[in-house]
XYZ file of C-alpha atoms in Angstrom:
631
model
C -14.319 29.488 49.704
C -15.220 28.018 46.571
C -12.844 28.787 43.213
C -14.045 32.131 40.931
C -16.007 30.966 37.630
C -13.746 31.487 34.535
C -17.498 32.108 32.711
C -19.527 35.345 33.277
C -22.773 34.632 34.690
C -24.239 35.510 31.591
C -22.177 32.518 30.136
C -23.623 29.855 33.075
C -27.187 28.167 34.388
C -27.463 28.399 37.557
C -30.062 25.531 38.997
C -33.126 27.151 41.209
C -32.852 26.488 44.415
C -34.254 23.322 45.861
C -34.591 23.257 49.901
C -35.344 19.372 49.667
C -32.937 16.754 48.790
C -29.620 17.909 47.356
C -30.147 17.574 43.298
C -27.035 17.503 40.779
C -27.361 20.669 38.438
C -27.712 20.026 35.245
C -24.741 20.270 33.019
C -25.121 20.964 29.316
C -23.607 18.159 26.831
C -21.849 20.947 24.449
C -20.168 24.116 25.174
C -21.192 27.904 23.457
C -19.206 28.911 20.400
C -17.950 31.663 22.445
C -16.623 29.418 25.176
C -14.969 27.692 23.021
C -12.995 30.079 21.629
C -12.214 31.199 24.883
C -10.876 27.436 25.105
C -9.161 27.508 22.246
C -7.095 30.320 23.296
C -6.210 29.636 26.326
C -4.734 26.150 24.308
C -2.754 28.500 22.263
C -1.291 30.421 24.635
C -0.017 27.137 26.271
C 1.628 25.713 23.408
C 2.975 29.491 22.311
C 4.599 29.138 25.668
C 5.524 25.811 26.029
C 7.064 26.016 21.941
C 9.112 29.321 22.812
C 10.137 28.508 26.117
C 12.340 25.739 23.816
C 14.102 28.526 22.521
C 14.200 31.041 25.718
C 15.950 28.424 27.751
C 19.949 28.045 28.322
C 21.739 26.334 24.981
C 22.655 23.167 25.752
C 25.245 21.254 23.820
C 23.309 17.958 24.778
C 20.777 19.050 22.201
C 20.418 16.476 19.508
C 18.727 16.226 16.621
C 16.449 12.322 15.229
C 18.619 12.183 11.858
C 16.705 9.562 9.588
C 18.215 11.525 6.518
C 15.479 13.909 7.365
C 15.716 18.067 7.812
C 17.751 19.585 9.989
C 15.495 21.186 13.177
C 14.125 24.311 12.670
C 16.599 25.855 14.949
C 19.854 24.017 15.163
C 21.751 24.284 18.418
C 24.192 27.613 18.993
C 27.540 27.850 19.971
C 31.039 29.231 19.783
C 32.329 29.141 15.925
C 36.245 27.299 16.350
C 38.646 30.022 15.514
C 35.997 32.466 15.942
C 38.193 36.177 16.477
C 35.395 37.678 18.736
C 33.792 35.563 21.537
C 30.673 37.393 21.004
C 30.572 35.664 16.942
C 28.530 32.196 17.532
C 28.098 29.793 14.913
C 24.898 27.659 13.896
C 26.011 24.338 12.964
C 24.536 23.423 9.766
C 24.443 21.150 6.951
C 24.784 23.975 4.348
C 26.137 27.167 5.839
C 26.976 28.989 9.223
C 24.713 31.516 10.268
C 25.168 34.454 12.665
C 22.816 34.564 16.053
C 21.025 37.121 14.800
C 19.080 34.595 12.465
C 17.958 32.886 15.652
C 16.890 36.302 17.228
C 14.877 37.023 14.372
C 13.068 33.573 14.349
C 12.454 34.150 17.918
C 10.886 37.372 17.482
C 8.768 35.721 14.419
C 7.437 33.532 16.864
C 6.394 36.760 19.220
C 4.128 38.200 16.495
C 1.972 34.869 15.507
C 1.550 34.711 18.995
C 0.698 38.761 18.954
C -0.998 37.787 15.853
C -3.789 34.925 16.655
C -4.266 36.852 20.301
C -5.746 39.909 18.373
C -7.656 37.536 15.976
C -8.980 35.536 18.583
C -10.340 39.053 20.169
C -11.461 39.748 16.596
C -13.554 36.641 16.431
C -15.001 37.119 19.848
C -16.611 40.364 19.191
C -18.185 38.918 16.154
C -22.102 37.158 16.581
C -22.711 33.638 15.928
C -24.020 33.943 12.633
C -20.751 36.235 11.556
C -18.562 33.619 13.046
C -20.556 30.653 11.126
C -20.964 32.694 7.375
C -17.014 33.075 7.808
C -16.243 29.537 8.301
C -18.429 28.599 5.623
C -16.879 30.926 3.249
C -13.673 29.093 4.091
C -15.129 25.558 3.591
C -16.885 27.203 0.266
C -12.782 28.400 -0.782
C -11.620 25.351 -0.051
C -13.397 23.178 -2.267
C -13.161 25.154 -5.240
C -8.787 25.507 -4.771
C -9.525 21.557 -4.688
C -11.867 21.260 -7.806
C -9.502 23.894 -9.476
C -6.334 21.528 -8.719
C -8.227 18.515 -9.777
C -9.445 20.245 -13.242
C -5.636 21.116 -14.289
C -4.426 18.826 -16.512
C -1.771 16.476 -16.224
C 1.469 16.982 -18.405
C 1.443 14.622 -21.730
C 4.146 12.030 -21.256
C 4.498 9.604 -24.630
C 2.784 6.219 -23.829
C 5.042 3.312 -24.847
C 4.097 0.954 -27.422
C 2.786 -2.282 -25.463
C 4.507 -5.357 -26.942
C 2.105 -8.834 -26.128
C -1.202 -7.264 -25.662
C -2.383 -9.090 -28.765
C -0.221 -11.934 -29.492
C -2.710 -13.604 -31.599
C -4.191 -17.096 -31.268
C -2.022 -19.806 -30.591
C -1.368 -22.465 -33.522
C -2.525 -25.223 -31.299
C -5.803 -26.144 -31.172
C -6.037 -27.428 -27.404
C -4.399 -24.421 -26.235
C -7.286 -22.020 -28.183
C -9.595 -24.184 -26.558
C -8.383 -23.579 -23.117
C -7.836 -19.980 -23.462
C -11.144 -19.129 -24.520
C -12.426 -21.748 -21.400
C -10.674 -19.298 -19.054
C -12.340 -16.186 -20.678
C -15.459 -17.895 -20.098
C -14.682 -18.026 -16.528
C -13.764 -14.358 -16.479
C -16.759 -13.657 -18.165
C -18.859 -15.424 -16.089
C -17.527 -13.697 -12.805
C -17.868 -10.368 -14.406
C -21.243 -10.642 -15.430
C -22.773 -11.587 -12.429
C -21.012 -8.859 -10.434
C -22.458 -6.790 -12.879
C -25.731 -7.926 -12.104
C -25.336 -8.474 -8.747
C -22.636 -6.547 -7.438
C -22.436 -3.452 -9.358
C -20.774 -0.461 -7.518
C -20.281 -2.339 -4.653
C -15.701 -3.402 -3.705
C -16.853 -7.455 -4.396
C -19.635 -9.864 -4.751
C -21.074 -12.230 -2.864
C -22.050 -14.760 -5.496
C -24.051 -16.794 -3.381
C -25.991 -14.420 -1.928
C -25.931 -12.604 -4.934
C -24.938 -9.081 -3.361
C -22.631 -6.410 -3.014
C -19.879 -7.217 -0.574
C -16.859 -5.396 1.443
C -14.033 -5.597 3.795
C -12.578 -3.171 6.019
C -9.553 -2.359 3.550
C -11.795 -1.144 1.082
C -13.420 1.270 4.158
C -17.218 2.275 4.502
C -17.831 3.197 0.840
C -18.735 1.739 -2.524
C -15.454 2.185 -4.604
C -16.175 -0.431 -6.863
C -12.772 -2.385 -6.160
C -13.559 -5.049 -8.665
C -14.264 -2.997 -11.593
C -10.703 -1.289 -11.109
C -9.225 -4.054 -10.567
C -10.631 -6.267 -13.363
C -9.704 -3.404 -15.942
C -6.662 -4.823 -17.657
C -7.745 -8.118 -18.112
C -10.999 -7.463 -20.063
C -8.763 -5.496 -22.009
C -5.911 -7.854 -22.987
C -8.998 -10.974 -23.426
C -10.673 -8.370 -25.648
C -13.688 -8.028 -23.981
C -14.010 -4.208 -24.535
C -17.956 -3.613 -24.269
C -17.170 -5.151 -20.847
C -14.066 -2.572 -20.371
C -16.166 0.570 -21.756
C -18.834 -0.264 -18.733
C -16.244 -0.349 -15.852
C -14.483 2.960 -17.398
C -18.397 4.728 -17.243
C -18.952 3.737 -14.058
C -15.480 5.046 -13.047
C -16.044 8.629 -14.924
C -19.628 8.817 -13.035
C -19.175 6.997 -9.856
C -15.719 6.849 -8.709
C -14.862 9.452 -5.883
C -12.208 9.593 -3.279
C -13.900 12.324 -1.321
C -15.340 10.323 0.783
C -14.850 9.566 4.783
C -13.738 6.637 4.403
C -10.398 4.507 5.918
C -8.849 2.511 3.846
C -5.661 0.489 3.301
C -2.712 2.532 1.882
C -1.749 -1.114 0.698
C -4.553 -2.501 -0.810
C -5.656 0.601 -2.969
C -2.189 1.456 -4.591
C -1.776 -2.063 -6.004
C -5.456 -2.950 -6.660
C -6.873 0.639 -7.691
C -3.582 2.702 -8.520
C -1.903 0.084 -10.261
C -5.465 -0.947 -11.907
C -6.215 2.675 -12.899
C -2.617 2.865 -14.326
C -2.696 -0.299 -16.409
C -5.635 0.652 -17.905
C -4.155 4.268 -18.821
C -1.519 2.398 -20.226
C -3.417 -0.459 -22.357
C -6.747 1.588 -24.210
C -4.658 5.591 -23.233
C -7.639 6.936 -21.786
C -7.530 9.938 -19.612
C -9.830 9.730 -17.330
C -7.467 6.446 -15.914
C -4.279 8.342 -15.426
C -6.870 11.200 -13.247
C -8.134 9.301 -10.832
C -4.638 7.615 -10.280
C -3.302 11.081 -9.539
C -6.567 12.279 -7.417
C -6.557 8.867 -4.778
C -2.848 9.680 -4.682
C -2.947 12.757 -3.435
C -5.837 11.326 -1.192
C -2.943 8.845 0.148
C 0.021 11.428 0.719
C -1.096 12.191 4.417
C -0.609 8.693 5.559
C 3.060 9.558 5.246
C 3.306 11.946 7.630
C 5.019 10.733 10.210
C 7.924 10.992 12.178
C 9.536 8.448 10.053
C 8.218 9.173 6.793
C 6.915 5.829 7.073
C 3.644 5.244 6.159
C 1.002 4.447 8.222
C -1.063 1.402 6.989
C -4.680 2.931 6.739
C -5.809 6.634 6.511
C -8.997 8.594 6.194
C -9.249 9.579 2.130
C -11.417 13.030 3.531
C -9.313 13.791 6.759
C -5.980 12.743 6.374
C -5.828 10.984 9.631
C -3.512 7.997 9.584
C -3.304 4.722 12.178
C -2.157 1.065 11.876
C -3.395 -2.109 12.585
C -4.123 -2.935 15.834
C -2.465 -6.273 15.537
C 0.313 -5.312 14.259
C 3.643 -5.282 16.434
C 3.797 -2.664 18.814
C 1.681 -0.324 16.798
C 3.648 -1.133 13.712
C 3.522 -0.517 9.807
C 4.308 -3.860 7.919
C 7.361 -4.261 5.543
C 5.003 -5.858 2.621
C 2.585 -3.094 2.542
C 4.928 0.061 2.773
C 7.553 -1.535 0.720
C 4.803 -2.381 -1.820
C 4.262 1.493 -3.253
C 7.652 1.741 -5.180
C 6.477 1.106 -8.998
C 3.240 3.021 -8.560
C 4.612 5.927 -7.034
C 7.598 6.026 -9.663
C 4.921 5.931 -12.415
C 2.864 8.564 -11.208
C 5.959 11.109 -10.722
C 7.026 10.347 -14.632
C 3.658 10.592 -15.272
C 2.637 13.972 -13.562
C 6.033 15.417 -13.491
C 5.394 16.141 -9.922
C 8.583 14.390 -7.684
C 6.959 14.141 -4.772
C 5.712 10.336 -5.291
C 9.181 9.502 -6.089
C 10.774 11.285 -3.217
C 8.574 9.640 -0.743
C 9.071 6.074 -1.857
C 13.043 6.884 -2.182
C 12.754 7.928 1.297
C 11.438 4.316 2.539
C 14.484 2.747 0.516
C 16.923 4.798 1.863
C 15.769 4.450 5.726
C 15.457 0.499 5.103
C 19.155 1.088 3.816
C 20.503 2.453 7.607
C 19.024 0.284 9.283
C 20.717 -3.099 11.283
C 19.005 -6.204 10.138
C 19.337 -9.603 12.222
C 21.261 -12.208 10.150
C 20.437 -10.168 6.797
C 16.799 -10.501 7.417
C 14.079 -7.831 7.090
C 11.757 -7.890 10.054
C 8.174 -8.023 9.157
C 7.361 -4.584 11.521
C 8.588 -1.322 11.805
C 7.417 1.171 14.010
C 6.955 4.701 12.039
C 7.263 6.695 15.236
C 10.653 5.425 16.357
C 12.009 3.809 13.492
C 13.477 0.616 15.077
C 12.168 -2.690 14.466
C 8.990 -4.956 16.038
C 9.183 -8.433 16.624
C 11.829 -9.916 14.966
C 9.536 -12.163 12.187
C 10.890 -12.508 8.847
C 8.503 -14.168 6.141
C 8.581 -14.630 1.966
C 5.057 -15.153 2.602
C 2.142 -12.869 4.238
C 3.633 -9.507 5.882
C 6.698 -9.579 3.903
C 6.107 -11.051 0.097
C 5.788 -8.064 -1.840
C 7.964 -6.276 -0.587
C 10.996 -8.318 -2.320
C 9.251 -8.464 -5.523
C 9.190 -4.880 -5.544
C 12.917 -4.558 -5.302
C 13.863 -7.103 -8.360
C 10.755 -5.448 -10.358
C 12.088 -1.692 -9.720
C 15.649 -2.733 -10.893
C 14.013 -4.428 -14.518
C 11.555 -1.231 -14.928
C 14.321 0.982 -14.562
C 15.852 -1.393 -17.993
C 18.048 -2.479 -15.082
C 19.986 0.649 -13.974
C 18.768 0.954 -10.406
C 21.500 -1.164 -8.472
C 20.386 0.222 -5.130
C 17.151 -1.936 -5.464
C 19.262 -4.932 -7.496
C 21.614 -5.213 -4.411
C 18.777 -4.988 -2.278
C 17.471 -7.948 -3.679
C 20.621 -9.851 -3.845
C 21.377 -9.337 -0.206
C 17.923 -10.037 1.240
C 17.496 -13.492 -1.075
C 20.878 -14.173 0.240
C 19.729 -14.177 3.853
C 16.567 -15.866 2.816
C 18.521 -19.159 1.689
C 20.893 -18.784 4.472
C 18.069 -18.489 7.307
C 14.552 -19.779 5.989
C 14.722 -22.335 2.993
C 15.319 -26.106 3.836
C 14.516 -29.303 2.902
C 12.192 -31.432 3.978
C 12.689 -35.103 4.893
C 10.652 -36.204 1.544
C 12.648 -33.790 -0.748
C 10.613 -31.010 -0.815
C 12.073 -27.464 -0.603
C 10.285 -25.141 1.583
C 10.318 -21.448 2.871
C 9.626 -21.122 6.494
C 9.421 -17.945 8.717
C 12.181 -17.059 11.473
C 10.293 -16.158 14.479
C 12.610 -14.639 17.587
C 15.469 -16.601 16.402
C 13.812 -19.918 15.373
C 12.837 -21.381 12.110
C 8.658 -22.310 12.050
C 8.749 -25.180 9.499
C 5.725 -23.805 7.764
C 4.776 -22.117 4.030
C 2.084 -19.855 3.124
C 0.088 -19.951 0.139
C 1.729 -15.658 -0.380
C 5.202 -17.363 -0.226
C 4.427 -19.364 -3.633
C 5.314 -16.315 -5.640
C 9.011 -16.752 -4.931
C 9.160 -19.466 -7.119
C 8.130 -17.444 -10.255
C 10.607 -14.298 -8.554
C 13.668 -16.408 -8.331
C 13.078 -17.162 -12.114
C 12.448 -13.575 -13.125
C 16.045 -12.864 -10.930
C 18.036 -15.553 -12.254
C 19.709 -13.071 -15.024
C 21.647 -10.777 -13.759
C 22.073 -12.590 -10.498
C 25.564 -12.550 -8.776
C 28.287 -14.705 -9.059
C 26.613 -16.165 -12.703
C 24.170 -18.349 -10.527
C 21.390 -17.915 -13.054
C 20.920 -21.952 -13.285
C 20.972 -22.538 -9.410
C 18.063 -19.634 -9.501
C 15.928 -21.439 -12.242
C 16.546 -25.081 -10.516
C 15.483 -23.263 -6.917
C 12.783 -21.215 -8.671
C 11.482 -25.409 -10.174
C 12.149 -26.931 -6.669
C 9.653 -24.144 -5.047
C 7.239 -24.441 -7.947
C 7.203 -28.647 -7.329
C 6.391 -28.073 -3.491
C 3.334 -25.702 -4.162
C 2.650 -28.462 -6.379
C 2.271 -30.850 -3.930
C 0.446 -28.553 -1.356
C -2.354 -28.590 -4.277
C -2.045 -32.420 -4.884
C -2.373 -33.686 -1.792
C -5.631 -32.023 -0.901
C -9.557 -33.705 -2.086
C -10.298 -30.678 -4.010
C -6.583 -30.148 -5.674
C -6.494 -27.004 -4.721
C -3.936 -25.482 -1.948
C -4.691 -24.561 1.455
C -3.846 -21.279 2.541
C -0.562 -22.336 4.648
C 1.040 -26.268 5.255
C 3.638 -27.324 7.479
C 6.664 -29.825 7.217
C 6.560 -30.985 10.539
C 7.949 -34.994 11.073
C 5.514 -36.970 8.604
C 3.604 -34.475 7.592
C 4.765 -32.226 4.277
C 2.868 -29.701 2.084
C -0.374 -30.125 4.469
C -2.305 -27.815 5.943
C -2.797 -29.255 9.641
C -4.820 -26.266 11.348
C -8.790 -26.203 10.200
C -7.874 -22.158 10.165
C -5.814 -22.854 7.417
C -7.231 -25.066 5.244
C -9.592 -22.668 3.143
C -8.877 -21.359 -0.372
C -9.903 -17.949 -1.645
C -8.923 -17.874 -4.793
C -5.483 -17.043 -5.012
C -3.108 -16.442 -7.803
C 0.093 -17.603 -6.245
C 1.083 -20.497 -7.445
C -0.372 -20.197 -11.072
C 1.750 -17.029 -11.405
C 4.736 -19.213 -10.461
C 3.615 -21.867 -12.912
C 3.321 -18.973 -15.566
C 6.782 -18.076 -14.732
C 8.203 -21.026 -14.770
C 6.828 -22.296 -18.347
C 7.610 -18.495 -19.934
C 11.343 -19.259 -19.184
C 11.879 -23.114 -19.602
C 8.970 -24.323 -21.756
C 8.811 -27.310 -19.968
C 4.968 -28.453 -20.923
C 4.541 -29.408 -17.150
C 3.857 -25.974 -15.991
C 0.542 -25.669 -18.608
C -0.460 -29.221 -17.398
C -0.561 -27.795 -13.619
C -2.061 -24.679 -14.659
C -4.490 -26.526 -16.248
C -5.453 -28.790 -13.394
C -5.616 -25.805 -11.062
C -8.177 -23.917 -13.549
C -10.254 -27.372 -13.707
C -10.167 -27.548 -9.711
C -11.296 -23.841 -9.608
C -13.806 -24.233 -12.077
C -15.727 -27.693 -10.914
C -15.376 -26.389 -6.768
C -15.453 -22.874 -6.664
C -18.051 -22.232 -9.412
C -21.273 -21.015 -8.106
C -24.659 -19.899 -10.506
C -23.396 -16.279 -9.169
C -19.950 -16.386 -9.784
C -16.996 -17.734 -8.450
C -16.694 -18.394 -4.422
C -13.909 -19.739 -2.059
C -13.794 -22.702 -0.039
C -13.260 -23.054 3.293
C -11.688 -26.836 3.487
C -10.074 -28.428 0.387
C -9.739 -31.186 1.988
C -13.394 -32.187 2.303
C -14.860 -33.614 -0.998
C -17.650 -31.876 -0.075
C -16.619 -28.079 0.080
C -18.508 -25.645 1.760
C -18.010 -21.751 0.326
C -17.257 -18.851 1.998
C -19.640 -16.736 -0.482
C -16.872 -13.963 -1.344
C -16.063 -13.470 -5.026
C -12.340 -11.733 -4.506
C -11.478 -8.532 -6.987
C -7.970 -9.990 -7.507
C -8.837 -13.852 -8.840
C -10.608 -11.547 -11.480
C -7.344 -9.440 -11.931
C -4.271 -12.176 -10.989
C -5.775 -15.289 -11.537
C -7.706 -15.324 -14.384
C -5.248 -12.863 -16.198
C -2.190 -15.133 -16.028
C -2.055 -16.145 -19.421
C -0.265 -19.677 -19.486
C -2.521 -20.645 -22.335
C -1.808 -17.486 -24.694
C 0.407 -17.546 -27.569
C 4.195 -16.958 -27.350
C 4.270 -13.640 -28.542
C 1.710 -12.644 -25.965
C 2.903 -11.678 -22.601
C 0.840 -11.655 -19.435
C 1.284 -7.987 -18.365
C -0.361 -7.607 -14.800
C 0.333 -3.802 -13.156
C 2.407 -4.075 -11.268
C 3.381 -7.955 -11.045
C 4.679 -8.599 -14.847
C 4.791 -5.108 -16.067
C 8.363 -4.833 -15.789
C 8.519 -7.171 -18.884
C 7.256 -4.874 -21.316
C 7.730 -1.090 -20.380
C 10.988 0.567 -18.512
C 11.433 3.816 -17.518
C 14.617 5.274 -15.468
C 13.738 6.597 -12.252
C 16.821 8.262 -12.351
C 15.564 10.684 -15.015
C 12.910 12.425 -12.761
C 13.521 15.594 -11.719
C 13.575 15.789 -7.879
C 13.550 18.800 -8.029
C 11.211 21.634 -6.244
């Protein structure tokens, strides 16, 4: 005897009957609207039952709660109040106040009628024809997006803009050094105009090919990466016509509504932080909007059970994932520890805590949590909060991540100590565990890997030459000159990695492994792609000790970009700088328009370099601490 159909026969095909060979009916690919509500509410029911039957069952003492900092559960666990004078008085324990069972009672019977509730709509809905049922959801769709182009259309709270100190210094006095300045803006000039020509709209440019080009961390669509990212410099080398085309295109073009997965990462510091730092240099409105709209877009991608963010989400849908490389399905330290300054802005700036709160949250779990030998592991899981494999690095998966600590403590005019003890700790461990010297006298930052040290430097890890400068002041136990003279040492060895190549320009990691220092030994890593890096140290490292040196490498690495990487389309990377001969890998990068041709070695003293987010602790402060986190 063969089960009863769920489905009225109305609601089935039956196949004809066939007294030859036995056939397979056919089976439609979709189900009817009305079985799927039928579905759908059989679903509910389950999880109605399944969720109450949580609070139907025996208390249980053994109840405990995940405590990240987070909420209390909905319904705490019940039990006998201690010195209660009736045994029929329980107590809820709470963070706040007791409550009487009656308060669970009531939340039960809550729970009763939105279970009553959607029954009798779902009955509702299944009386109603197809058409009804489709001219309903559309009128919900049609709601929708006018509550969101309402939302968008209210304007953001005026907050005073701070006057910019360094974003016209002047020409410098000396003639060489005007020379090479404008030399740099005719490299930035040149890259911009051919993406203009070539790559217009599209993330990057291939200037080879002389097209529009993307990467998966940019997603599907054409958000015109370089344009936002570019923004600042054209402003602070004064090309404005140049700056007044990228802010149309933005005002026509740019639109987060789109289906499209991107990296939570790589669009807060390239278009969040660009949109910002051009609201900041020319004032412009329109800047500060679409900072606010691809935040909002970027909120979702914290919900988890963490509060950790995942690493990409869907701008239209919400939905959130991570890397599949990454550890164990983890997020990575460098890219969810790298939203701190942008978020901060963006409360001051709206007046809305909620950017604040979330980044504060990160800090604060990072904060609990046991790290092996002081280190930070590159990979934490968001759905369980512990660690992934135990790899530390200064350099790829972990860089930013410590810059954003020192940076938050000098925008807040240095009265966030949480983030300045932060800092102090985790460069603490950093000497202890992963800097050494090699056998030639070269100081080097490797990785820690499951409890061993790889003897090996990234290209990413330069930086912390130009960040143990910026942290020298205010450093503990008045070590401000053994920062500087490690900050030098660092600076010397990316040096090297640059001189010791054909092309004079550094490969993307090198090893100090027996005879072999500050070379790259793996083809894989042997390309360039026009990183900032060690220029930005350089930069660092001349705005605090003047030593002429640092121009004269800057210099050289500016000639070595412009006579190898320079293409009639723009400007390309290579993929060995060790062959005289280069061959390019045809990708024009937004940043080397943003980083590094904006580091401004060459500019006058009174002009500071003032890349959001990387230098813009130098000229403008605000104190976090003053936001209201409230509501």
């Amino acid at each position: 005897m063969t089960t009863p159909a769920l489905l009225p026969l109305s609601g089935r095909r039956i196949p004809p009957l066939n007294l030859g060979p036995p056939s397979f009916p056919h089976h439609r690919a979709t189900l009817r609207l009305s079985e799927k509500f039928i579905l759908l509410l059989i679903l509910s029911a389950f999880i109605t039952l399944c969720f109450g039957a949580f609070f139907f069952l025996p208390d249980s003492s053994k109840h405990k709660r995940f405590d990240l900092g987070l909420e209390d559960v909905l319904i705490p666990h019940v039990d006998a109040g201690k010195g209660a004078k009736h045994s029929g008085i329980f107590l809820i324990h709470g963070p706040d106040e007791h409550r009487h069972r009656e308060e669970e009672e009531r939340l039960r019977n809550k729970i009763r009628a939105d279970h009553e509730k959607a029954l009798e709509e779902a009955k509702e809905k299944l009386k109603k024809s197809r058409e009804e049922i489709r001219a309903e959801i559309q009128t919900e769709k049609n709601k929708v997006v006018q509550e969101m182009k309402i939302r968008e259309k209210k304007p953001l709270p005026a907050v005073p803009i701070p006057n910019l100190i360094g974003t016209h210094g002047g020409d410098p006095e000396d003639n060489d050094l005007r020379e090479k300045r404008e030399k740099i803006k005719e490299m930035m000039k040149h890259a911009w105009d051919n993406y203009r020509i070539y790559g217009w709209g599209h993330n990057e440019l291939r200037p080879i090919a002389r097209k529009g080009h993307s990467t998966n961390i940019f997603g599907t669509s054409q958000m015109g990466a370089t344009i936002v990212d570019a923004l600042d410099t054209l402003y602070i080398m004064g090309l404005h016509d140049e700056f007044r085309d990228g802010q149309k295109w933005i005002e026509n073009n740019l639109d987060f509504s789109v289906n499209s997965e991107v990296s939570v990462f790589e669009v807060n510091i390239r278009f969040i932080g660009g949109l910002l730092a051009a609201y900041y240099l020319s004032g412009e409105e329109i800047f500060k909007i679409k900072a606010v709209q691809l935040a909002e877009k970027l909120l979702p991608a914290f919900n988890t059970p963490t509060g950790i963010p995942w690493a990409m989400v869907n701008l239209k849908s919400g939905v959130g994932r991570n890397w599949g490389w990454a550890s164990a399905g983890s997020s990575i330290l460098a890219e969810f520890g790298t939203l701190h300054m942008e978020f901060v802005h963006l409360s001051y700036l709206t007046g809305n805590p909620i950017y604040y709160k979330k980044v504060m949250h990160i800090r604060k779990l990072l904060q609990k949590m046991d790290r092996p030998n002081g280190l930070y592991p590159n990979y934490l899981n968001p759905r369980t909060g512990r660690w992934g494999q135990y790899h530390t690095s200064v350099g790829g998966l972990g860089d930013s991540f410590y810059e954003y600590l020192l940076k938050a403590w000098l925008m807040s005019d240095k009265t966030d100590h949480e983030a300045r003890k932060m800092y102090d700790d985790a460069v603490e461990a950093i000497e202890k565990h992963l800097i050494r010297k090699s056998r030639g006298g070269l100081t080097f930052i490797g990785e820690w890997k499951n409890g061993h040290l790889e003897k090996k430097m990234g290209h990413l890890a330069c930086f912390a030459g130009g960040m143990f400068v910026l942290g020298a002041d205010g450093s503990r136990m008045d070590k401000a000159g053994h920062y500087l003279e490690l900050g030098a040492e660092i600076a010397r060895t990316c040096h090297e990695s640059y001189d010791r190549t054909a092309l004079k320009l550094g490969p993307e990691s090198f090893k100090f492994d027996g005879a072999v220092e500050a070379v790259a030994v793996r083809q894989a890593e042997k390309y360039y792609i026009l990183r900032p890096e060690v220029i930005e140290t350089y930069w660092y490292l001349w705005r605090f000790t003047h030593d002429p040196r640092y121009r004269e490498w800057g210099w050289e690495a500016a000639l070595a970009i412009e006579k190898y990487c320079r293409v009639s389309g723009g400007f390309s990377g290579v993929k060995d700088v060790y062959s005289s001969t280069p061959t390019h890998d045809d990708v024009q990068q937004s940043f080397f328009l943003a980083e590094t041709l904006n580091i401004r070695i060459f500019s006058s003293e009174s002009s500071l370099h003032i890349r959001w987010p990387k230098y813009w602790s130098f000229i403008f402060s605000i104190n976090p601490f003053s936001i209201s986190i409230q509501g």
